CSV table of C-alpha atoms in Angstrom, one decimal:
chain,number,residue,atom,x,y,z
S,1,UNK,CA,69.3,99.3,68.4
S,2,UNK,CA,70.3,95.6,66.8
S,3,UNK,CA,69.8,93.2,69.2
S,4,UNK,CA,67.9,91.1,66.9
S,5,UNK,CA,70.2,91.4,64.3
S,6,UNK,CA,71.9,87.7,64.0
S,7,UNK,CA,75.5,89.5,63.8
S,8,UNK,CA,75.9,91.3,67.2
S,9,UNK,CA,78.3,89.2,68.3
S,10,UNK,CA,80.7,90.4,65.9
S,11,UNK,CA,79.4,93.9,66.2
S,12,UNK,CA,79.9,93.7,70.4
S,13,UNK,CA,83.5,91.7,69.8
S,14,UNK,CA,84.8,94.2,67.2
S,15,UNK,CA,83.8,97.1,69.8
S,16,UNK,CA,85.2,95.4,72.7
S,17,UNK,CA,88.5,95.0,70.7
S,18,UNK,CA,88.6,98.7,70.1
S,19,UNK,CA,87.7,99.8,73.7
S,20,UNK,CA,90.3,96.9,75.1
S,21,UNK,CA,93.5,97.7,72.5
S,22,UNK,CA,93.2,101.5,73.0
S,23,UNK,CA,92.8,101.2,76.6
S,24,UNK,CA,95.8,99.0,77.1
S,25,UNK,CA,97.5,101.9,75.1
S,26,UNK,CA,96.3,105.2,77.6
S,27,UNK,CA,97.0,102.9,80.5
S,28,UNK,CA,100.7,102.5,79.1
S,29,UNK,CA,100.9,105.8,78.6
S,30,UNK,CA,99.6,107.0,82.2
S,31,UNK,CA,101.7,104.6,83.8
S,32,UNK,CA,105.0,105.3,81.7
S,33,UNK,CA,104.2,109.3,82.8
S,34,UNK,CA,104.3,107.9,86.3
S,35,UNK,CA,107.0,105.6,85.8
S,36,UNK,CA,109.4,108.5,84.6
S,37,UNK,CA,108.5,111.0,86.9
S,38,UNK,CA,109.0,109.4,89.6
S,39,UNK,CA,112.5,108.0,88.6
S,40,UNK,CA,113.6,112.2,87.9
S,41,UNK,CA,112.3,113.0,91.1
S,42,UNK,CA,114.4,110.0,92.7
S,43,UNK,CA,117.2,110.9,90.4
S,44,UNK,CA,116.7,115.3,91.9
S,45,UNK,CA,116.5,113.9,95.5
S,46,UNK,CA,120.1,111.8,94.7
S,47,UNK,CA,121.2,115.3,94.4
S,48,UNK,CA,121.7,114.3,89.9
S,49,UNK,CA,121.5,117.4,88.3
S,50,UNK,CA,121.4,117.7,83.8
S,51,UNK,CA,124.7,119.3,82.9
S,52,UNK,CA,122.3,122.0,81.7
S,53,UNK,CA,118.8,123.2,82.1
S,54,UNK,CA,118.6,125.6,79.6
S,55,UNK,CA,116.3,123.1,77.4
S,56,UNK,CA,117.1,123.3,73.5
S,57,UNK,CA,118.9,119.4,74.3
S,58,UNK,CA,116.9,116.7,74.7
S,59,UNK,CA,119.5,114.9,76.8
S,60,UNK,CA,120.3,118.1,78.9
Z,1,UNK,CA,104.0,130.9,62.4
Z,2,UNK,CA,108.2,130.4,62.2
Z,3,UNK,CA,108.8,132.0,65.6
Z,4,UNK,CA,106.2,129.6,67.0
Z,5,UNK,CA,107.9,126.4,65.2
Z,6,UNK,CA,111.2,127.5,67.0
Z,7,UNK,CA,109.5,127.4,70.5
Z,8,UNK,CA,108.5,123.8,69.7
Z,9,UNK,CA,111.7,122.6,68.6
Z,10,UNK,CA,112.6,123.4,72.3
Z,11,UNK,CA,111.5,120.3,74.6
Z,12,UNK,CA,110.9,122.7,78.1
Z,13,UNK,CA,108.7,124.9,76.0
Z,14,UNK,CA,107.0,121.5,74.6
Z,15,UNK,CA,106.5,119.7,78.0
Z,16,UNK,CA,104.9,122.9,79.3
Z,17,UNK,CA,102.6,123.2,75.8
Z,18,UNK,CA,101.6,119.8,76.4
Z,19,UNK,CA,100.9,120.1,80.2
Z,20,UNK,CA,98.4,123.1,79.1
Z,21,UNK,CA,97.0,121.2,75.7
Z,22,UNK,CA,96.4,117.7,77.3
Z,23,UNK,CA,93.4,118.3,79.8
Z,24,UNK,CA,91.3,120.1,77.1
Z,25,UNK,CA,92.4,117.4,74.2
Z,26,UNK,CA,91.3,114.7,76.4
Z,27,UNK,CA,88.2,116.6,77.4
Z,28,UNK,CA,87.3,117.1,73.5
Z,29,UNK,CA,88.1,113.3,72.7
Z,30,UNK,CA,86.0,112.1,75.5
Z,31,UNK,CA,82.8,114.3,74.4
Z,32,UNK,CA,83.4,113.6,70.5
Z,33,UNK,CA,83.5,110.2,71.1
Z,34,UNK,CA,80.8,109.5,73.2
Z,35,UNK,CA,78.4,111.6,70.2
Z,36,UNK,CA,80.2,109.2,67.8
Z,37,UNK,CA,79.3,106.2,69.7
Z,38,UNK,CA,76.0,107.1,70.3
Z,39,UNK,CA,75.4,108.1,66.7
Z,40,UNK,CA,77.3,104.2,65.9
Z,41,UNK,CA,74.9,102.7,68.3
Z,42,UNK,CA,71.7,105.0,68.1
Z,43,UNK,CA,72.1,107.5,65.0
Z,44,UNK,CA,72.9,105.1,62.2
Z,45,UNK,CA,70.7,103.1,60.6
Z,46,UNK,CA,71.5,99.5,59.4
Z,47,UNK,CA,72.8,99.5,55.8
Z,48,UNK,CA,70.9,97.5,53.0
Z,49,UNK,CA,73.2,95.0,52.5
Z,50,UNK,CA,75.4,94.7,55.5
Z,51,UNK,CA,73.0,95.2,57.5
Z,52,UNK,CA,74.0,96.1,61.1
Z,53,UNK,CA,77.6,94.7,61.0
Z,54,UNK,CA,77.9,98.1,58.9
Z,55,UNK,CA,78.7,99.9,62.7
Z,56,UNK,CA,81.6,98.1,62.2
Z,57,UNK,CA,82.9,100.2,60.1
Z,58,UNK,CA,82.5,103.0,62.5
Z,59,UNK,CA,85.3,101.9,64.4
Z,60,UNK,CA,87.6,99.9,61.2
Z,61,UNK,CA,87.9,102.9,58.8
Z,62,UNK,CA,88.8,105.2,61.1
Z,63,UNK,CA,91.5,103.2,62.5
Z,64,UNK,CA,92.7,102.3,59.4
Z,65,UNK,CA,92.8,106.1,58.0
Z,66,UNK,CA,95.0,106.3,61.2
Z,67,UNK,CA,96.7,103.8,60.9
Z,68,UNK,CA,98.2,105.1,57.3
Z,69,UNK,CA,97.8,109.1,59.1
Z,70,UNK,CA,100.3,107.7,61.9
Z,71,UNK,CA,103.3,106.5,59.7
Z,72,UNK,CA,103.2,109.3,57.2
Z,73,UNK,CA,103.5,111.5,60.8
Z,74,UNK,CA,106.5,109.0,61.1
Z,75,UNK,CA,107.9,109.2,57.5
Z,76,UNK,CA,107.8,113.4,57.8
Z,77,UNK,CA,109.3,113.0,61.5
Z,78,UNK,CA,111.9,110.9,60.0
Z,79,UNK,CA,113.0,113.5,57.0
Z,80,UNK,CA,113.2,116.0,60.6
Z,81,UNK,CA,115.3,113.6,61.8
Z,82,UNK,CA,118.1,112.5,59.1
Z,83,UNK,CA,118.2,116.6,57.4
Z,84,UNK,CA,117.2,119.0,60.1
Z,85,UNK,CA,118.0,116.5,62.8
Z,86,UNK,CA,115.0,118.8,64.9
Z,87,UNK,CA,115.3,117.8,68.6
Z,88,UNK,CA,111.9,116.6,68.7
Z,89,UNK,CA,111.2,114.9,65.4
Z,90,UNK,CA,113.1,111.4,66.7
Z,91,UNK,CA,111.0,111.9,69.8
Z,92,UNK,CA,107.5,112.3,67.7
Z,93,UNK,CA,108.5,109.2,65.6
Z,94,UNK,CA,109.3,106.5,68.1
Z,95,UNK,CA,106.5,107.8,70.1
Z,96,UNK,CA,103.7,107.6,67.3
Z,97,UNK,CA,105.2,103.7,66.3
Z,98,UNK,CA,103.1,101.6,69.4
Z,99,UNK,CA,99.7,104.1,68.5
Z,100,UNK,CA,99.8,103.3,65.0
Z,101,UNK,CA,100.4,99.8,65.7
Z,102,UNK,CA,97.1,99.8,67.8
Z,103,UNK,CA,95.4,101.8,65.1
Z,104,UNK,CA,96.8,99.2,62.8
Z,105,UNK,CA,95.6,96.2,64.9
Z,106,UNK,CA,92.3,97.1,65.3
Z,107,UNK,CA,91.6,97.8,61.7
Z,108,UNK,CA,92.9,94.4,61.4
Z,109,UNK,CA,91.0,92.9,64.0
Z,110,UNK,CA,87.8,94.5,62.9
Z,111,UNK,CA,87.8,93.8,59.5
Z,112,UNK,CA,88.1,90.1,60.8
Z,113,UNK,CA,85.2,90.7,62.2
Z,114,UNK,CA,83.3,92.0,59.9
Z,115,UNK,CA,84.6,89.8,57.3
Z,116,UNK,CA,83.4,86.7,59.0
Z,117,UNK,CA,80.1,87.3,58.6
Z,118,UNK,CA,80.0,89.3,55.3
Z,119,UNK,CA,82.7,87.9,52.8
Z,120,UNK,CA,82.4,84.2,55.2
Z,121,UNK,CA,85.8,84.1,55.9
Z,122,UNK,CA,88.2,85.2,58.5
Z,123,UNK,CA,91.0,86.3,56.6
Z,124,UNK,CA,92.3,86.3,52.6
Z,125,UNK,CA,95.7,86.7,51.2
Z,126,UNK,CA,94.5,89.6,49.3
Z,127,UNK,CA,96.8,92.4,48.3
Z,128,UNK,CA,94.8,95.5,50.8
Z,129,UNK,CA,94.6,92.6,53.7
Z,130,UNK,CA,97.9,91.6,53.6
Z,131,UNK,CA,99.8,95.3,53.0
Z,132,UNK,CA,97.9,96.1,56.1
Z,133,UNK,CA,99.3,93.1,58.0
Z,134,UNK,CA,102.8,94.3,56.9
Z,135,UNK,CA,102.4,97.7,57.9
Z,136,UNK,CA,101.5,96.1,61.4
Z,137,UNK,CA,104.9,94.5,60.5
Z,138,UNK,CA,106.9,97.6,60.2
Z,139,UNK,CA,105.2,99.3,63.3
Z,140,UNK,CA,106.5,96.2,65.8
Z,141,UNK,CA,109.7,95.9,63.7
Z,142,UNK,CA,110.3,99.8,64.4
Z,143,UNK,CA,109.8,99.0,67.9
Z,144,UNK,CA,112.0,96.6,68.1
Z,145,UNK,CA,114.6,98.9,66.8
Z,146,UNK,CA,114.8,101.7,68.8
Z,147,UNK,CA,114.7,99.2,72.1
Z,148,UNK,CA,117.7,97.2,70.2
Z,149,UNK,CA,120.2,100.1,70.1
Z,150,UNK,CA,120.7,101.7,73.2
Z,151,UNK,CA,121.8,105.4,72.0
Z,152,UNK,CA,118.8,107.0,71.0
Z,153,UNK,CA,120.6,109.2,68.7
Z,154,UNK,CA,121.7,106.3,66.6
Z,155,UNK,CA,118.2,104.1,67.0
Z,156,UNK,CA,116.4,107.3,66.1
Z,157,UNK,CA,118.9,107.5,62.7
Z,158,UNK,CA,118.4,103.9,61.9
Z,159,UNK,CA,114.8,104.4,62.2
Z,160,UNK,CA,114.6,106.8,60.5
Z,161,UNK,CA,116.0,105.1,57.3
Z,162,UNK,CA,113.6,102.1,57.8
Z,163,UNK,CA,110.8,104.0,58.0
Z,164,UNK,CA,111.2,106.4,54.7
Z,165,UNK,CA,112.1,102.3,52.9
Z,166,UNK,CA,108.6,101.2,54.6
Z,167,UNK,CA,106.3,104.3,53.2
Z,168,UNK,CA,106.5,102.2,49.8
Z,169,UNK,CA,103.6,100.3,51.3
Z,170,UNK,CA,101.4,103.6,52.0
Z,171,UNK,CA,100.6,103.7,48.4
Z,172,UNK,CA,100.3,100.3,47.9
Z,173,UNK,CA,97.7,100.0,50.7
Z,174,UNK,CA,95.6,102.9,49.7
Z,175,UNK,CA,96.0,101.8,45.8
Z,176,UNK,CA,95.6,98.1,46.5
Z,177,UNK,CA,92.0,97.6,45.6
Z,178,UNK,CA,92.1,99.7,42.3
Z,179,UNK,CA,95.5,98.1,41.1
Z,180,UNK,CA,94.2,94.5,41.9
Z,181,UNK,CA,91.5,92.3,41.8
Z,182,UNK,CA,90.8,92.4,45.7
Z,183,UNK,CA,88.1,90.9,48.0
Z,184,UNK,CA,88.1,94.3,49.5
Z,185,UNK,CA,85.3,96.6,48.1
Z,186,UNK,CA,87.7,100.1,46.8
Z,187,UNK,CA,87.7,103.7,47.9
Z,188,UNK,CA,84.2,104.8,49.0
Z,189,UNK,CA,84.8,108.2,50.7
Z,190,UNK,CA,88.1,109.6,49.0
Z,191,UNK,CA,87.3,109.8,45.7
Z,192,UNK,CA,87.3,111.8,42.4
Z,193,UNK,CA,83.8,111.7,42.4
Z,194,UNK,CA,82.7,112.1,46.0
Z,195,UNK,CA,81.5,110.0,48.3
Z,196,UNK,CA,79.2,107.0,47.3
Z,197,UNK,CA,78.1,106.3,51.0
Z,198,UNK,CA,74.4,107.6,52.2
Z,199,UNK,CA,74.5,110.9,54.1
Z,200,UNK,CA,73.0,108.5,57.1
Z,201,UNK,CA,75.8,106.8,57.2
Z,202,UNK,CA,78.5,108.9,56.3
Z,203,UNK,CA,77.8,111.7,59.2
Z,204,UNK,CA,78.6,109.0,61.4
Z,205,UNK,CA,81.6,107.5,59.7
Z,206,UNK,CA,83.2,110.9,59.9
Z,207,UNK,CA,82.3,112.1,63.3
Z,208,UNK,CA,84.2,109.0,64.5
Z,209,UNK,CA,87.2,109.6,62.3
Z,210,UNK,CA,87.2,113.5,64.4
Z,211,UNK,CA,86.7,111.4,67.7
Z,212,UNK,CA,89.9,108.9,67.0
Z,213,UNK,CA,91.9,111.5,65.3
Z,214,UNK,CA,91.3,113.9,68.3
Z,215,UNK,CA,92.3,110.6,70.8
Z,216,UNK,CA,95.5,109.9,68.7
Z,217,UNK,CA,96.9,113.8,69.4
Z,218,UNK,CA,96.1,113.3,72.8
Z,219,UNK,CA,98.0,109.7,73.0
Z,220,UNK,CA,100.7,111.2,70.4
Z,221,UNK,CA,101.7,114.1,72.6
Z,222,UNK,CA,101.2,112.4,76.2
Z,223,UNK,CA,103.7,109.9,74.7
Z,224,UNK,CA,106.1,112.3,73.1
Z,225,UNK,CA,106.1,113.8,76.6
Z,226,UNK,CA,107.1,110.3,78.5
Z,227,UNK,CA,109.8,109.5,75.8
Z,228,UNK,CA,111.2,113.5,76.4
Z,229,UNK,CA,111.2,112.7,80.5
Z,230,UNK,CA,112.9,109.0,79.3
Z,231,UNK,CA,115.7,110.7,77.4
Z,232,UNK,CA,116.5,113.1,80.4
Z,233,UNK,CA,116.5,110.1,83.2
Z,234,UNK,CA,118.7,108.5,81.1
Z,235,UNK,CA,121.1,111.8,80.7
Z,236,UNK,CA,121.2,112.0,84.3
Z,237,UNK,CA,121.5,108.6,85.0
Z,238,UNK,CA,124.9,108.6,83.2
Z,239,UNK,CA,126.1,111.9,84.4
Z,240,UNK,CA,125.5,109.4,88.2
Z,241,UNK,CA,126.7,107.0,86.7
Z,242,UNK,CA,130.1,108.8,85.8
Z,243,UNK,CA,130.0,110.4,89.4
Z,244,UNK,CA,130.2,107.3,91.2
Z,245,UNK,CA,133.2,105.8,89.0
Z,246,UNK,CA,136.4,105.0,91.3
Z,247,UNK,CA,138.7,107.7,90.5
Z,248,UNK,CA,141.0,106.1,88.0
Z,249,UNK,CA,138.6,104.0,86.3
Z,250,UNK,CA,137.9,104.5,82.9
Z,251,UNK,CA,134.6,103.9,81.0
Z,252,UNK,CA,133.9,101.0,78.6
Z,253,UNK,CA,134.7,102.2,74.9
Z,254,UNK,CA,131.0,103.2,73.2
Z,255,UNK,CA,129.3,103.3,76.5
């Protein structure tokens, strides 16, 4: 591969800074997807209904 | 083609689009990265000059394509938004904003990295360095806008607006290094005349450009389908809100 090459350090720390930055991202992501859903389905069990579920609104 | 764009603009047909889409995106990205990261570790060979810092650029180009890709997605969301005022433009915007700021940090970081070693220095004040650091300045100050206003109808206006002021920088980045005397080395892949990179090298360059494009649809819609699901807790949580007012009481003007 390159280990002899007197720059993998860079190479490794520019990779690692990729894998880190775009894995912070997905994990956001997953955990906002959780985060929501489970505030709807606290929201439904409150008995909260949108004033309509014909979609078409974002806010309905 | 029409009929289909209809469908879209509705956000119950788009959750349930995206619920199908996702697992096979994902699957795709997973498998088209792991070829380009074995073709970035294993396929390439060093270059001539850079030697094997060049599979640094495996990961900085791409990222930086995207990270121009990402805020054009925003600036044509953005015209949906202020003329058609399409239910799902707003949405697509604000969600891209954080992934392009990634996109946008990474490029940064990288060429840091490579820069280091190659050029000897960390960072310059040269015109393509420093129009990418203020496009990472527009992504967080976009951000910071539509969690400033609480109506998302209005942050999503005023965003908007910013956002078609800040594509001025999108041809000053990608023109930067032909209209100046820059540190950074100009186009080598876009161009007139073709590509000047080695077949070696480019096969990989481009197979990871398909591998972060395919991860940034996959993170694009995911988070489009969180900020749709944000938009209706909030809807509900005023219409409980309003429920649970004492008779009599009335609500604070612009609430």
């Amino acid at each position: 591969m390159f280990g002899s090459d007197p720059h993998t350090g860079f190479i490794l720390a520019s990779y690692a800074v990729t894998v880190i930055t775009l894995g912070l991202v997905a994990g956001w992501i997953v955990v906002d997807h959780r985060t929501q859903k489970a505030r709807l389905a606290d929201l439904e069990a409150r008995g909260v209904t949108r004033r309509s579920a014909r979609g078409g609104d974002l806010a309905s | 083609m029409g009929m289909a764009l209809t469908d879209l603009a509705n956000p119950t047909r788009f959750l349930a689009l995206v619920a199908r889409a996702l697992p096979w995106l994902a699957a795709a990205t997973a498998i088209v990265m792991a070829i380009a990261f074995y073709l970035a570790f294993f396929g390439s060979p060093a270059d001539y000059q850079q030697g094997s810092t060049v599979r640094i650029m495996y990961v900085h180009v791409p990222s930086a394509w995207l990270s121009l890709f990402c805020y054009a997605l925003m600036a044509a969301a953005s015209i949906g938004t202020l003329v058609w005022r399409h239910p799902l433009a707003d949405v697509s915007a604000k969600a891209a904003a954080p992934i392009g700021a990634a996109f946008t940090f990474i490029c940064l970081a990288t060429g840091s990295l490579w820069g280091r070693p190659m050029w000897g220095t960390w960072w310059i004040w040269d015109a393509r360095l420093t129009s990418q650091l203020i496009l990472l300045l527009m992504y967080l100050g976009l951000m910071a806008l539509w969690r400033a206003v609480d109506d998302p109808g209005r942050a999503g206006r005023a965003a908007a607006v910013l956002t078609l002021v800040g594509t001025i920088n999108l041809p000053i980045i990608k023109f930067s290094v032909d209209w100046w005397n820059t540190l950074h080395q100009p186009a080598s892949v876009f161009r007139l005349d073709g590509p000047t990179i080695h077949p070696s090298i480019l096969t990989p360059l481009l197979v990871a450009a398909i591998a972060f494009t395919l991860l940034f649809v996959t993170l694009h819609l995911a988070a489009m389908r969180n900020e749709i699901l944000r938009r209706r807790v909030r809807a509900m949580q005023m219409v409980a809100a309003q429920r649970e007012m004492p008779a009599g009481a009335a609500p604070v003007p612009g609430e």
